[in-house]
mmCIF file with all atom_site columns, C-alpha atoms in Angstrom:
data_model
loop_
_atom_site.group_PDB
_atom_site.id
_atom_site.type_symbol
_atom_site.label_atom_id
_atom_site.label_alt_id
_atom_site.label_comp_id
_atom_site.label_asym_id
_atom_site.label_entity_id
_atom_site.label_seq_id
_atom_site.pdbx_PDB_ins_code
_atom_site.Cartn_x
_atom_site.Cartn_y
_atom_site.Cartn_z
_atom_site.occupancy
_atom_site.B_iso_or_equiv
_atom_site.pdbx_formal_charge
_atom_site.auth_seq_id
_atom_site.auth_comp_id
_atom_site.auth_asym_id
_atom_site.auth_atom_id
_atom_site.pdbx_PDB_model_num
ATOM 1   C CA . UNK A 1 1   ? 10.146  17.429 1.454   1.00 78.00 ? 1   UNK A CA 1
ATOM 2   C CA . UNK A 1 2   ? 7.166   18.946 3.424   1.00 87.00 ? 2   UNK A CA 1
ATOM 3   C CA . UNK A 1 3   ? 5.432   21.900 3.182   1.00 88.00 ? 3   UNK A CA 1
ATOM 4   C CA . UNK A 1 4   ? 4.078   24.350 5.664   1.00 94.00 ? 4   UNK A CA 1
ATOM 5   C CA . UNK A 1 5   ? 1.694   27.274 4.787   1.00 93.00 ? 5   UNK A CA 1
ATOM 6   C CA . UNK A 1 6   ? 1.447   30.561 6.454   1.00 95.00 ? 6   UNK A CA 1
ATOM 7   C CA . UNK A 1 7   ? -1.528  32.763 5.278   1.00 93.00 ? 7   UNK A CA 1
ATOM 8   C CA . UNK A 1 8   ? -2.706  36.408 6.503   1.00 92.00 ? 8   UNK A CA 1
ATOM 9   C CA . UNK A 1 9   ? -4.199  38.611 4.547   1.00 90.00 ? 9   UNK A CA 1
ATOM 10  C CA . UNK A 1 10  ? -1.442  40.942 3.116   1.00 93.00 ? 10  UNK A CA 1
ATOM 11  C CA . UNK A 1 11  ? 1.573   38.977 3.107   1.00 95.00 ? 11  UNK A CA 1
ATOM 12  C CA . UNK A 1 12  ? 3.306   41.523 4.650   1.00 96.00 ? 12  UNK A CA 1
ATOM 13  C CA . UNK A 1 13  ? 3.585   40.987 8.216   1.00 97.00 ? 13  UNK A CA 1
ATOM 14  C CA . UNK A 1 14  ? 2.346   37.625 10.494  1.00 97.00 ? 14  UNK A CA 1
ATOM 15  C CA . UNK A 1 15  ? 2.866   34.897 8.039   1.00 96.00 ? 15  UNK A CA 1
ATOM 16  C CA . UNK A 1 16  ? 6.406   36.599 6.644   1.00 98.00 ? 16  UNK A CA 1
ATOM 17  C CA . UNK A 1 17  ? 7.696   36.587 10.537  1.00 98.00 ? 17  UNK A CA 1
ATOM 18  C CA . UNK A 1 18  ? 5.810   33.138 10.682  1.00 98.00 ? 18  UNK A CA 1
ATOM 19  C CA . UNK A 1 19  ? 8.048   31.662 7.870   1.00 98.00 ? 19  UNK A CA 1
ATOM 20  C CA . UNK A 1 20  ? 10.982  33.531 8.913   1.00 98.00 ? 20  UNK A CA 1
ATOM 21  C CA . UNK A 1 21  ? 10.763  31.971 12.362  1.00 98.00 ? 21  UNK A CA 1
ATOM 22  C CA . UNK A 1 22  ? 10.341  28.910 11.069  1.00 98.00 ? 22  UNK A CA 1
ATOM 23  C CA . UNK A 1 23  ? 12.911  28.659 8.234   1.00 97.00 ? 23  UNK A CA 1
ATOM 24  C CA . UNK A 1 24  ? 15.201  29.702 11.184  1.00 97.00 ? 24  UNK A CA 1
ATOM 25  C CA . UNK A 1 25  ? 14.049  26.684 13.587  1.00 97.00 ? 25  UNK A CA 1
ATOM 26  C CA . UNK A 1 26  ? 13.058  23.941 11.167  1.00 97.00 ? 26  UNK A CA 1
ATOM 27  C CA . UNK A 1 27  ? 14.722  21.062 9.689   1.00 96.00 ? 27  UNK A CA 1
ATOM 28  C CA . UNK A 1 28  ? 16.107  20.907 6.045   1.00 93.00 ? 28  UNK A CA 1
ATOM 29  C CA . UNK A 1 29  ? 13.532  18.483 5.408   1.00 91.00 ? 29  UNK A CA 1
ATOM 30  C CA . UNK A 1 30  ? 10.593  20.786 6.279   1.00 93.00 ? 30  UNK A CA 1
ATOM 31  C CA . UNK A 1 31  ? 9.779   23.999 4.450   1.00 93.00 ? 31  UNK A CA 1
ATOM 32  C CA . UNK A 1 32  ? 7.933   27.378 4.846   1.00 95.00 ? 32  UNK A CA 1
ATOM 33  C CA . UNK A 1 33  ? 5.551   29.403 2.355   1.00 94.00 ? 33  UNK A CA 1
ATOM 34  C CA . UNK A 1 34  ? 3.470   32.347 3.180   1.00 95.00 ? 34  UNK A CA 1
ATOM 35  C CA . UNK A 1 35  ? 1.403   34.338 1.128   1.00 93.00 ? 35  UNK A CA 1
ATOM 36  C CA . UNK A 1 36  ? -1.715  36.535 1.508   1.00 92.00 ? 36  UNK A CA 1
ATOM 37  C CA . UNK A 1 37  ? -5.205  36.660 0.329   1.00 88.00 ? 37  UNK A CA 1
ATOM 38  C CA . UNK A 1 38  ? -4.657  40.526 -0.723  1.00 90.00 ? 38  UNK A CA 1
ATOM 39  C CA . UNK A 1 39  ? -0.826  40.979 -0.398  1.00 94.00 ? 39  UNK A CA 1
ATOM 40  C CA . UNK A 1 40  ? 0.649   44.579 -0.565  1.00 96.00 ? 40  UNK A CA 1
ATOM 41  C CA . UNK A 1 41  ? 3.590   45.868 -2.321  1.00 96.00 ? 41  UNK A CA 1
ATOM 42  C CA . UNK A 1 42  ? 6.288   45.526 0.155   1.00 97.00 ? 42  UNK A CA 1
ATOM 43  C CA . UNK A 1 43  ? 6.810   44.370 4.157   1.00 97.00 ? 43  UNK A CA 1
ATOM 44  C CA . UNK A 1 44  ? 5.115   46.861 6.776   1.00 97.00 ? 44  UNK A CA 1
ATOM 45  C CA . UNK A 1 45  ? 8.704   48.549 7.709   1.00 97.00 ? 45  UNK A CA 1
ATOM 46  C CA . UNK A 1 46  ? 7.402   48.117 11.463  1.00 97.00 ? 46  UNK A CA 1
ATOM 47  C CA . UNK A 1 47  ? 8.010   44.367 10.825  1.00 98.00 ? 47  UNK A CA 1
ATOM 48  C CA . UNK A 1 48  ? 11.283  44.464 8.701   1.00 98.00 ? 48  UNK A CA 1
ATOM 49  C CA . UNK A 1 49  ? 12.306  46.809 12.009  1.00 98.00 ? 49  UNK A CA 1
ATOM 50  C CA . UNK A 1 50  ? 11.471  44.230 14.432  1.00 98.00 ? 50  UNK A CA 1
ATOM 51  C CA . UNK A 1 51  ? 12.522  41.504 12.890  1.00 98.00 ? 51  UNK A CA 1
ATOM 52  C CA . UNK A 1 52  ? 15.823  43.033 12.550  1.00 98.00 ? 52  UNK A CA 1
ATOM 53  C CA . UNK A 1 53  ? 16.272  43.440 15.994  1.00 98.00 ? 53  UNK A CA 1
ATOM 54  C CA . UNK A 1 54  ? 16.330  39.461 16.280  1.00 98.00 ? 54  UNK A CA 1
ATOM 55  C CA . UNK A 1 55  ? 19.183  38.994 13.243  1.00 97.00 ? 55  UNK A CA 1
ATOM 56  C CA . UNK A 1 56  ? 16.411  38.265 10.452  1.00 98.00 ? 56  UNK A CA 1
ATOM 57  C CA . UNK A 1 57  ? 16.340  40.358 7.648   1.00 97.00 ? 57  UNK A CA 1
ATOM 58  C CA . UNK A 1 58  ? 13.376  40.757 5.884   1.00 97.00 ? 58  UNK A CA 1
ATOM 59  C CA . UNK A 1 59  ? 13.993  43.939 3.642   1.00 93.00 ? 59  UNK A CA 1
ATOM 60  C CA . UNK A 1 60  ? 14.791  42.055 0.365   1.00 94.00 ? 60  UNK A CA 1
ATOM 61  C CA . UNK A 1 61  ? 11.597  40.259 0.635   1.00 96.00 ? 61  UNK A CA 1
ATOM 62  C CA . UNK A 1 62  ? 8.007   41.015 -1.168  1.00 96.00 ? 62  UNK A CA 1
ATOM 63  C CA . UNK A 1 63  ? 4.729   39.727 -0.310  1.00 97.00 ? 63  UNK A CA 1
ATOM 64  C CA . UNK A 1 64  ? 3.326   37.382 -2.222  1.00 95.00 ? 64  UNK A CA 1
ATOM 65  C CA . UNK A 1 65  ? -0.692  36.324 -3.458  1.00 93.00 ? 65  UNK A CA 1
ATOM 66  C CA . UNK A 1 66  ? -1.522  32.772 -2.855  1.00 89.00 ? 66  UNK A CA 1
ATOM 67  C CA . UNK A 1 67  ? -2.082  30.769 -5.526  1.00 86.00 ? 67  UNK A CA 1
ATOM 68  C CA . UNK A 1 68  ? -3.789  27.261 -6.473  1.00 78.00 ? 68  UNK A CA 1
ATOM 69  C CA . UNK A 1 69  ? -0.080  25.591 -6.533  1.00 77.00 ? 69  UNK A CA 1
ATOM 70  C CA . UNK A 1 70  ? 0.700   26.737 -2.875  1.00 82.00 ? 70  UNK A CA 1
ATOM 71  C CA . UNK A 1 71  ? -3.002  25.443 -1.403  1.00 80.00 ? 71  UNK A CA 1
ATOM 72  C CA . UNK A 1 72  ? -2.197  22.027 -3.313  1.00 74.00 ? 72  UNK A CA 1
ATOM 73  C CA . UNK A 1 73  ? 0.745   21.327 -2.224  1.00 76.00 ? 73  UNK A CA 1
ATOM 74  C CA . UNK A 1 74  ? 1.184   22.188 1.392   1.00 84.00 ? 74  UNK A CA 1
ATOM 75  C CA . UNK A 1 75  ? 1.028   19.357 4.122   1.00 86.00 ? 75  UNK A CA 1
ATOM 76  C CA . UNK A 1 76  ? 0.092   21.857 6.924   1.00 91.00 ? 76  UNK A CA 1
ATOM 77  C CA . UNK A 1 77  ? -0.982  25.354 6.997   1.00 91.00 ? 77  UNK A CA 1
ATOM 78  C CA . UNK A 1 78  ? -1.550  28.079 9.190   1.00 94.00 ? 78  UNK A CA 1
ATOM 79  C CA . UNK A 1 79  ? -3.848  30.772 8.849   1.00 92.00 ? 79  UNK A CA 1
ATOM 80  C CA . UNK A 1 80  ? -4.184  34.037 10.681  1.00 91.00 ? 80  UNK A CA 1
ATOM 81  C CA . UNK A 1 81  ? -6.567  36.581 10.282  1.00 79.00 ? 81  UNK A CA 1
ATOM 82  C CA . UNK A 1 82  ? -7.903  36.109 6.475   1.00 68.00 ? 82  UNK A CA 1
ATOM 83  C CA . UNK A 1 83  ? -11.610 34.938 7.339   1.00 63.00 ? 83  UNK A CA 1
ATOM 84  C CA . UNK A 1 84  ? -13.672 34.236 4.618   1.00 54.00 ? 84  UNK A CA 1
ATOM 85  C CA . UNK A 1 85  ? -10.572 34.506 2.277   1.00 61.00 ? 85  UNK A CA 1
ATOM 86  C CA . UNK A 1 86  ? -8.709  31.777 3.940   1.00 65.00 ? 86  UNK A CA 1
ATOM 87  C CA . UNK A 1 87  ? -7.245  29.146 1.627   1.00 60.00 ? 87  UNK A CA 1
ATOM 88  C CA . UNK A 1 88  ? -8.482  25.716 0.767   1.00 63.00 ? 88  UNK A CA 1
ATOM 89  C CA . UNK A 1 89  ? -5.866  22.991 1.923   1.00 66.00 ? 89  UNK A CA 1
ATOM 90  C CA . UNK A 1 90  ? -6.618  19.194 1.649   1.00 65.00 ? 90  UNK A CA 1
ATOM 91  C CA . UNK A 1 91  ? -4.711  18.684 4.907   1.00 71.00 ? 91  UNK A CA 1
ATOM 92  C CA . UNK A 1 92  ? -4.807  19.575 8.697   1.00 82.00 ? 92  UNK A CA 1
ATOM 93  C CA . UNK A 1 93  ? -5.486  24.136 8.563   1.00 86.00 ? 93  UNK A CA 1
ATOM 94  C CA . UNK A 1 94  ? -5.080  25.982 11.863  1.00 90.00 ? 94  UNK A CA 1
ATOM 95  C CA . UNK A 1 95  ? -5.947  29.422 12.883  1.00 91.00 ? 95  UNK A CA 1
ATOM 96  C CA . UNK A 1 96  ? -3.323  31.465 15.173  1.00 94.00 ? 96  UNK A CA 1
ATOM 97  C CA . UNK A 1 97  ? -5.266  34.485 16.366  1.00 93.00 ? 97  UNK A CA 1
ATOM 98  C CA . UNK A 1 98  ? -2.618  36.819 16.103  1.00 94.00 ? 98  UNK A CA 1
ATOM 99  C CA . UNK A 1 99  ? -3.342  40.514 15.692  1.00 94.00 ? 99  UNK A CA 1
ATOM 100 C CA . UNK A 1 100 ? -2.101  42.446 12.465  1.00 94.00 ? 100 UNK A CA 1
ATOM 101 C CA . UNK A 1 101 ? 0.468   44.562 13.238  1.00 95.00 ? 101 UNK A CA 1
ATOM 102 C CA . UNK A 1 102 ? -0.120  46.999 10.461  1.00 93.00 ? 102 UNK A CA 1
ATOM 103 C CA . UNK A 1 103 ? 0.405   50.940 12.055  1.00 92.00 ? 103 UNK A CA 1
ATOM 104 C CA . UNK A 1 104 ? 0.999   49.767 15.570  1.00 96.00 ? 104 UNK A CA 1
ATOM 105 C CA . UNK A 1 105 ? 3.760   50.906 17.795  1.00 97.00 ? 105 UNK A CA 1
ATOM 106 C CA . UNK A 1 106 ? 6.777   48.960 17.696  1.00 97.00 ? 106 UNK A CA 1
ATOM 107 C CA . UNK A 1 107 ? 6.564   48.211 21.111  1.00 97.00 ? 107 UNK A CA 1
ATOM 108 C CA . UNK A 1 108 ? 3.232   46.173 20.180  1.00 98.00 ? 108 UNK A CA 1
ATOM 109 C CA . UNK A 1 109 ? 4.791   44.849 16.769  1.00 98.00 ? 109 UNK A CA 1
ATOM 110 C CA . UNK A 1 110 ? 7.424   43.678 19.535  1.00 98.00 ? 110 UNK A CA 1
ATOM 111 C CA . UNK A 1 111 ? 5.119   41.615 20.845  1.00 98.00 ? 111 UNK A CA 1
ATOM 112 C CA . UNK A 1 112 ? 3.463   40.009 18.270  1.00 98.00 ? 112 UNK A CA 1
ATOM 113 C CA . UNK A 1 113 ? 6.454   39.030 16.631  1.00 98.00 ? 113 UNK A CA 1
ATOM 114 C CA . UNK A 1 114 ? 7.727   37.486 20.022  1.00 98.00 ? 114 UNK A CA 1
ATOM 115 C CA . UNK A 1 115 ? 4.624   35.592 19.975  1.00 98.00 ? 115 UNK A CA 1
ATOM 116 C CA . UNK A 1 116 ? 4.649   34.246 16.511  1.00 98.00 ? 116 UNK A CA 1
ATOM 117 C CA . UNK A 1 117 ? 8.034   33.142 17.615  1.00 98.00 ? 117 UNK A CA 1
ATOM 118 C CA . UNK A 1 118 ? 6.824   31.008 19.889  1.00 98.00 ? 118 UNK A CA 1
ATOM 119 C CA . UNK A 1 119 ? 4.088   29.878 18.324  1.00 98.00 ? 119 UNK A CA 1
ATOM 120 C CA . UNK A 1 120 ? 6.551   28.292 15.820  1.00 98.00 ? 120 UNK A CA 1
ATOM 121 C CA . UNK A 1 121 ? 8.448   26.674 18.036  1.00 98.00 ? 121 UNK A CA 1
ATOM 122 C CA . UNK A 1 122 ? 5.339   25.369 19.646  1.00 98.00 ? 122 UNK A CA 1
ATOM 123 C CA . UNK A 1 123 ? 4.651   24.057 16.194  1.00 97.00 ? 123 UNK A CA 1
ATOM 124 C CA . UNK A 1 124 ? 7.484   22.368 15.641  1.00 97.00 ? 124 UNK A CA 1
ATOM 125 C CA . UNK A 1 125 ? 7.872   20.417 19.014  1.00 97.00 ? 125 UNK A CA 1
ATOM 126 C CA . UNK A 1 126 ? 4.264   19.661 18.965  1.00 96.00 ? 126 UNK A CA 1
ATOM 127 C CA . UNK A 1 127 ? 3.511   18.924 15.470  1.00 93.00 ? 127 UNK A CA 1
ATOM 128 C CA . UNK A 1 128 ? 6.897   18.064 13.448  1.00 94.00 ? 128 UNK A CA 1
ATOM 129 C CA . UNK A 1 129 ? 6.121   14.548 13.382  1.00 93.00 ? 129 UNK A CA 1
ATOM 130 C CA . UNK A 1 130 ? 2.422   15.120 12.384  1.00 89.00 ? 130 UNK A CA 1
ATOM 131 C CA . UNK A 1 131 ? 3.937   17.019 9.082   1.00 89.00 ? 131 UNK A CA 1
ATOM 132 C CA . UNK A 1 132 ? 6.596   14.377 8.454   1.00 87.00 ? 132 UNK A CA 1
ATOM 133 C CA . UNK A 1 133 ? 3.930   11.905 8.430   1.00 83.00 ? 133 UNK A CA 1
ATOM 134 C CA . UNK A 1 134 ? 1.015   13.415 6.592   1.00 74.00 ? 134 UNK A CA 1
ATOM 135 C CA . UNK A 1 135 ? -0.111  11.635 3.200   1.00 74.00 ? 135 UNK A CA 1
ATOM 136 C CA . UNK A 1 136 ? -2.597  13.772 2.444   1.00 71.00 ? 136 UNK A CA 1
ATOM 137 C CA . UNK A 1 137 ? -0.939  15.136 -0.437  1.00 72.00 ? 137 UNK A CA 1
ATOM 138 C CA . UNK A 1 138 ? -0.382  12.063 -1.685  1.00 73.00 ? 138 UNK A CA 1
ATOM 139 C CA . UNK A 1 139 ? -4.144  10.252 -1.562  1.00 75.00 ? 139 UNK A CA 1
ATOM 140 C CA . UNK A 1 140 ? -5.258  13.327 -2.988  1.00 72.00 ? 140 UNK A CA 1
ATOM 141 C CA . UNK A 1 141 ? -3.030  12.936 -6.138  1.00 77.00 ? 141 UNK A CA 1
ATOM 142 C CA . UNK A 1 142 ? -3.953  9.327  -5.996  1.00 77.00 ? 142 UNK A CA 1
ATOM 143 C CA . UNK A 1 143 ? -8.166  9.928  -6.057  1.00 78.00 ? 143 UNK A CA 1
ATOM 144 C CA . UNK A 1 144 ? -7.362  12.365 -8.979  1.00 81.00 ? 144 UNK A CA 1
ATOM 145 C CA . UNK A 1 145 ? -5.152  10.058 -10.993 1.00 84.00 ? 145 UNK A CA 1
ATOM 146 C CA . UNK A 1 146 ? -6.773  6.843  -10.296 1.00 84.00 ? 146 UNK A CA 1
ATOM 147 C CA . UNK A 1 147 ? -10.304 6.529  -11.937 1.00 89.00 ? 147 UNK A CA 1
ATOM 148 C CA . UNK A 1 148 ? -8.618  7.319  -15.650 1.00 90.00 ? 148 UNK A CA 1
ATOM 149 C CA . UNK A 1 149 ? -6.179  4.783  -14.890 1.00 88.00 ? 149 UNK A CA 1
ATOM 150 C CA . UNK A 1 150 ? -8.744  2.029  -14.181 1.00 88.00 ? 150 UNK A CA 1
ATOM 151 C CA . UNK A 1 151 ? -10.394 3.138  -16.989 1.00 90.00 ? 151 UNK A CA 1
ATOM 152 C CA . UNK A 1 152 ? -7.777  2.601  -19.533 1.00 88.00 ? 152 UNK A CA 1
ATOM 153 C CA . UNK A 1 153 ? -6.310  -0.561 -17.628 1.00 88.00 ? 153 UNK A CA 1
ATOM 154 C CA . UNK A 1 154 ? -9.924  -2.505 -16.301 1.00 87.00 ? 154 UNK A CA 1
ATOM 155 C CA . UNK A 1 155 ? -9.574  -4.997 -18.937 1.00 88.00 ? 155 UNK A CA 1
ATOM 156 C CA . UNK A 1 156 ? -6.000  -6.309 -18.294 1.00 88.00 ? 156 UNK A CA 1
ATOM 157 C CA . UNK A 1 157 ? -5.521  -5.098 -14.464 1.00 86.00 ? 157 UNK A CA 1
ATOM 158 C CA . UNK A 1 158 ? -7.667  -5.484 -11.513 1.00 86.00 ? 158 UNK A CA 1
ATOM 159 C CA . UNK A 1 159 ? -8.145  -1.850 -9.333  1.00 86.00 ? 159 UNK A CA 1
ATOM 160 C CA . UNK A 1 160 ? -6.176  -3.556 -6.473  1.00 86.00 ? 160 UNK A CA 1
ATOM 161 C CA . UNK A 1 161 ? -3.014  -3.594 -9.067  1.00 85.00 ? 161 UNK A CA 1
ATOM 162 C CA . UNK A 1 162 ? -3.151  -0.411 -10.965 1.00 86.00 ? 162 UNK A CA 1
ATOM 163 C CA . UNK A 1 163 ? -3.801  1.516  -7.280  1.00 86.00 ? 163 UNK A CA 1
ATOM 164 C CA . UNK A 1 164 ? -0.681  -1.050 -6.068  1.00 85.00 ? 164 UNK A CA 1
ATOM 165 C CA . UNK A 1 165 ? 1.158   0.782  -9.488  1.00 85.00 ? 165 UNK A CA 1
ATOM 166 C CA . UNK A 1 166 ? 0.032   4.167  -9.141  1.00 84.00 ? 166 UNK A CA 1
ATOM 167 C CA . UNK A 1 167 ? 0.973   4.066  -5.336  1.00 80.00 ? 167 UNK A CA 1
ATOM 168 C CA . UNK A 1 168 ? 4.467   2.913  -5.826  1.00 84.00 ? 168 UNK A CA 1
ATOM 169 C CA . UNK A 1 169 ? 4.733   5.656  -9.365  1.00 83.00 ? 169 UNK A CA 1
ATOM 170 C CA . UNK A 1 170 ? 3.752   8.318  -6.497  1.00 78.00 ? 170 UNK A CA 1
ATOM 171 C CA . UNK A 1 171 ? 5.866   7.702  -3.560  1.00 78.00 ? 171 UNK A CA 1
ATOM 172 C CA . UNK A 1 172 ? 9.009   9.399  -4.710  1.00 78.00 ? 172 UNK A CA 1
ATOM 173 C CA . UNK A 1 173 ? 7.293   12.664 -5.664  1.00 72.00 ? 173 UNK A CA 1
ATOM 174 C CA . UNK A 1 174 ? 6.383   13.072 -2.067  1.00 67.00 ? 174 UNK A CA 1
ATOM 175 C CA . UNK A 1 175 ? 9.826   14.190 -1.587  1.00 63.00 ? 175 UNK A CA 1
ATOM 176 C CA . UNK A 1 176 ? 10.053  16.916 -4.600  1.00 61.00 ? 176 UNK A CA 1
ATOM 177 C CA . UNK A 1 177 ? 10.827  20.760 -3.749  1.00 55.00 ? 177 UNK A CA 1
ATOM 178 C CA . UNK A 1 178 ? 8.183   21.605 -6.889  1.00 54.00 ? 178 UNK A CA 1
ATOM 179 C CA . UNK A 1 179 ? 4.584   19.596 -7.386  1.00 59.00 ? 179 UNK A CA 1
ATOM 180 C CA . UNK A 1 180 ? 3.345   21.275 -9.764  1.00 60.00 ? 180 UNK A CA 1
ATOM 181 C CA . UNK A 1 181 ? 4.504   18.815 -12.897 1.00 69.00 ? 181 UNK A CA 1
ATOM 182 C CA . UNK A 1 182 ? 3.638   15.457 -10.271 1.00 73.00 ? 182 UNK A CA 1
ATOM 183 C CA . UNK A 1 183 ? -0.206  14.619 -11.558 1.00 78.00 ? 183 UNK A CA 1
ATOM 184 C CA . UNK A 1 184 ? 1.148   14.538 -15.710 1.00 82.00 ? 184 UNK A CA 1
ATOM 185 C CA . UNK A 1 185 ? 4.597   13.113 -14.666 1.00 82.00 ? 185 UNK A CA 1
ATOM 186 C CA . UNK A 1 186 ? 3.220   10.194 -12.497 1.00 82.00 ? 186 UNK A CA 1
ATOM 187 C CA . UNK A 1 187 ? 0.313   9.493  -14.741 1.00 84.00 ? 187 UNK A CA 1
ATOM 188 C CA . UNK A 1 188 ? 2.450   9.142  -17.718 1.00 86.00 ? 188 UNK A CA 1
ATOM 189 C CA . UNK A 1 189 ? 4.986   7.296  -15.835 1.00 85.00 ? 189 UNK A CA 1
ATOM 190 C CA . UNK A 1 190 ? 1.860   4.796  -14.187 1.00 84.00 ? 190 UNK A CA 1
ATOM 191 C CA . UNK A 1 191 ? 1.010   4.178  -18.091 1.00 87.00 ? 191 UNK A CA 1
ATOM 192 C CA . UNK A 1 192 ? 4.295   3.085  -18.861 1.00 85.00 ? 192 UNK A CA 1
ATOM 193 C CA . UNK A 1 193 ? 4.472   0.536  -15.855 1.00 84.00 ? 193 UNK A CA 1
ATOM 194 C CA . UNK A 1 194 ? 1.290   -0.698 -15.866 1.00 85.00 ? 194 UNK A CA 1
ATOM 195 C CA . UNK A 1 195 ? 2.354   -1.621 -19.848 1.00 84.00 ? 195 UNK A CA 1
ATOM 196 C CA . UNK A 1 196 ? 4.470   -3.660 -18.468 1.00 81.00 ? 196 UNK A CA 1
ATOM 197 C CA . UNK A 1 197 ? 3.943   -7.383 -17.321 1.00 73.00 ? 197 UNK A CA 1
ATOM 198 C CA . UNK A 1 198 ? 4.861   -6.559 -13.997 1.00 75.00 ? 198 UNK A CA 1
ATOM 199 C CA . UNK A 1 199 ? 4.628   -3.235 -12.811 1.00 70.00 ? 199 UNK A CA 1
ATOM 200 C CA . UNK A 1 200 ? 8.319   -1.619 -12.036 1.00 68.00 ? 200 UNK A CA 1
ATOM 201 C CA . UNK A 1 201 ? 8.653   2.086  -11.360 1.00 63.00 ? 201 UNK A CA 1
ATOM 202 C CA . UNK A 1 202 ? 11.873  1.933  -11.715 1.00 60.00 ? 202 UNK A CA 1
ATOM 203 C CA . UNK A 1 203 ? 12.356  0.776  -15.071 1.00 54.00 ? 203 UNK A CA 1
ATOM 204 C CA . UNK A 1 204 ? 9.808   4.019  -16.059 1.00 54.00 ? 204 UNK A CA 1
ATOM 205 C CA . UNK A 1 205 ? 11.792  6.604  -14.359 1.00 55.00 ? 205 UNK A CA 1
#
């Protein structure tokens, strides 16, 4: 399972038609977040309107603050308009300069969302691939896990084998809908293999 992020500043406009757009074009095996830096108590009804108009409803939906779980484990994200307050992402950020489409007409609100829309699917034929394939996620769970691991294993494993362990511990977790529970899961379940005389995830699981 991938992740993308969409980030604005309130949540409650550009990144909610971003991941609407996208949860409508994507594949089952890529997701959509948003959130905002400063998010607001509901959807700007100019949006909700708009989006309408397209058959996607976005009434029952309520913005949301980004937290340290959605920077950590998103494999692409997409920021538009937060500035200074843009999130931290260990993988590839890019910046749509969309305009907010707080208190505009809907004529204008029109517009923006019929460019977000393509913006997605410029996303998605341009950089699907890219998302599929990004470890980043993954070598940044392995830098954080490895060092105790060494550590605790230097005098029976070499660094080549316990990275060979913890590699092989990680790779199905890069498929999970949640990664929050991944660093204590695979570190416990690295400790049990590397216990073993021959390291076998499987036999851990």
């Amino acid at each position: 399972m991938k992740y993308v992020l969409f980030v604005c500043t309130h949540n409650a406009g550009r990144s909610q038609m971003a991941q609407a757009f996208f949860e409508q074009m994507a594949p089952a095996d890529v997701h959509a977040e948003s959130a905002g830096t400063d998010p607001l108590p509901e959807i700007w009804p100019e949006v909700v309107r708009v989006m309408s108009e397209v058959g996607i409803e976005l009434g029952d939906r309520r913005p949301k603050r980004l937290d340290v779980e959605m920077q950590r484990h998103a494999d692409w994200a997409v920021t538009m308009g937060c500035g200074d307050a843009c999130p931290y992402v260990p993988t590839h950020v890019e910046e749509w300069n969309v305009r907010d489409p707080a208190g505009l007409p809907l004529d204008v609100v029109r517009a923006i969302r019929d460019d977000i829309e393509q913006r997605v699917g410029q996303l998605l034929d341009d950089r699907l691939e890219q998302i599929r394939g990004d470890r980043t996620a993954h070598e940044r769970r392995l830098a954080q896990l490895l060092p105790p691991l060494v550590q605790e294993f230097e005098a029976s494993r070499s660094a080549e084998e316990i990275r060979a362990c913890l590699d092989a511990v990680l790779d199905p977790f890069d498929e999970v809908p949640v990664r929050s529970h991944v660093g204590p899961l695979a570190m416990r379940r690295a400790r049990a293999c590397l216990a073993l005389e021959t390291c076998c995830p499987e036999l851990v699981a």
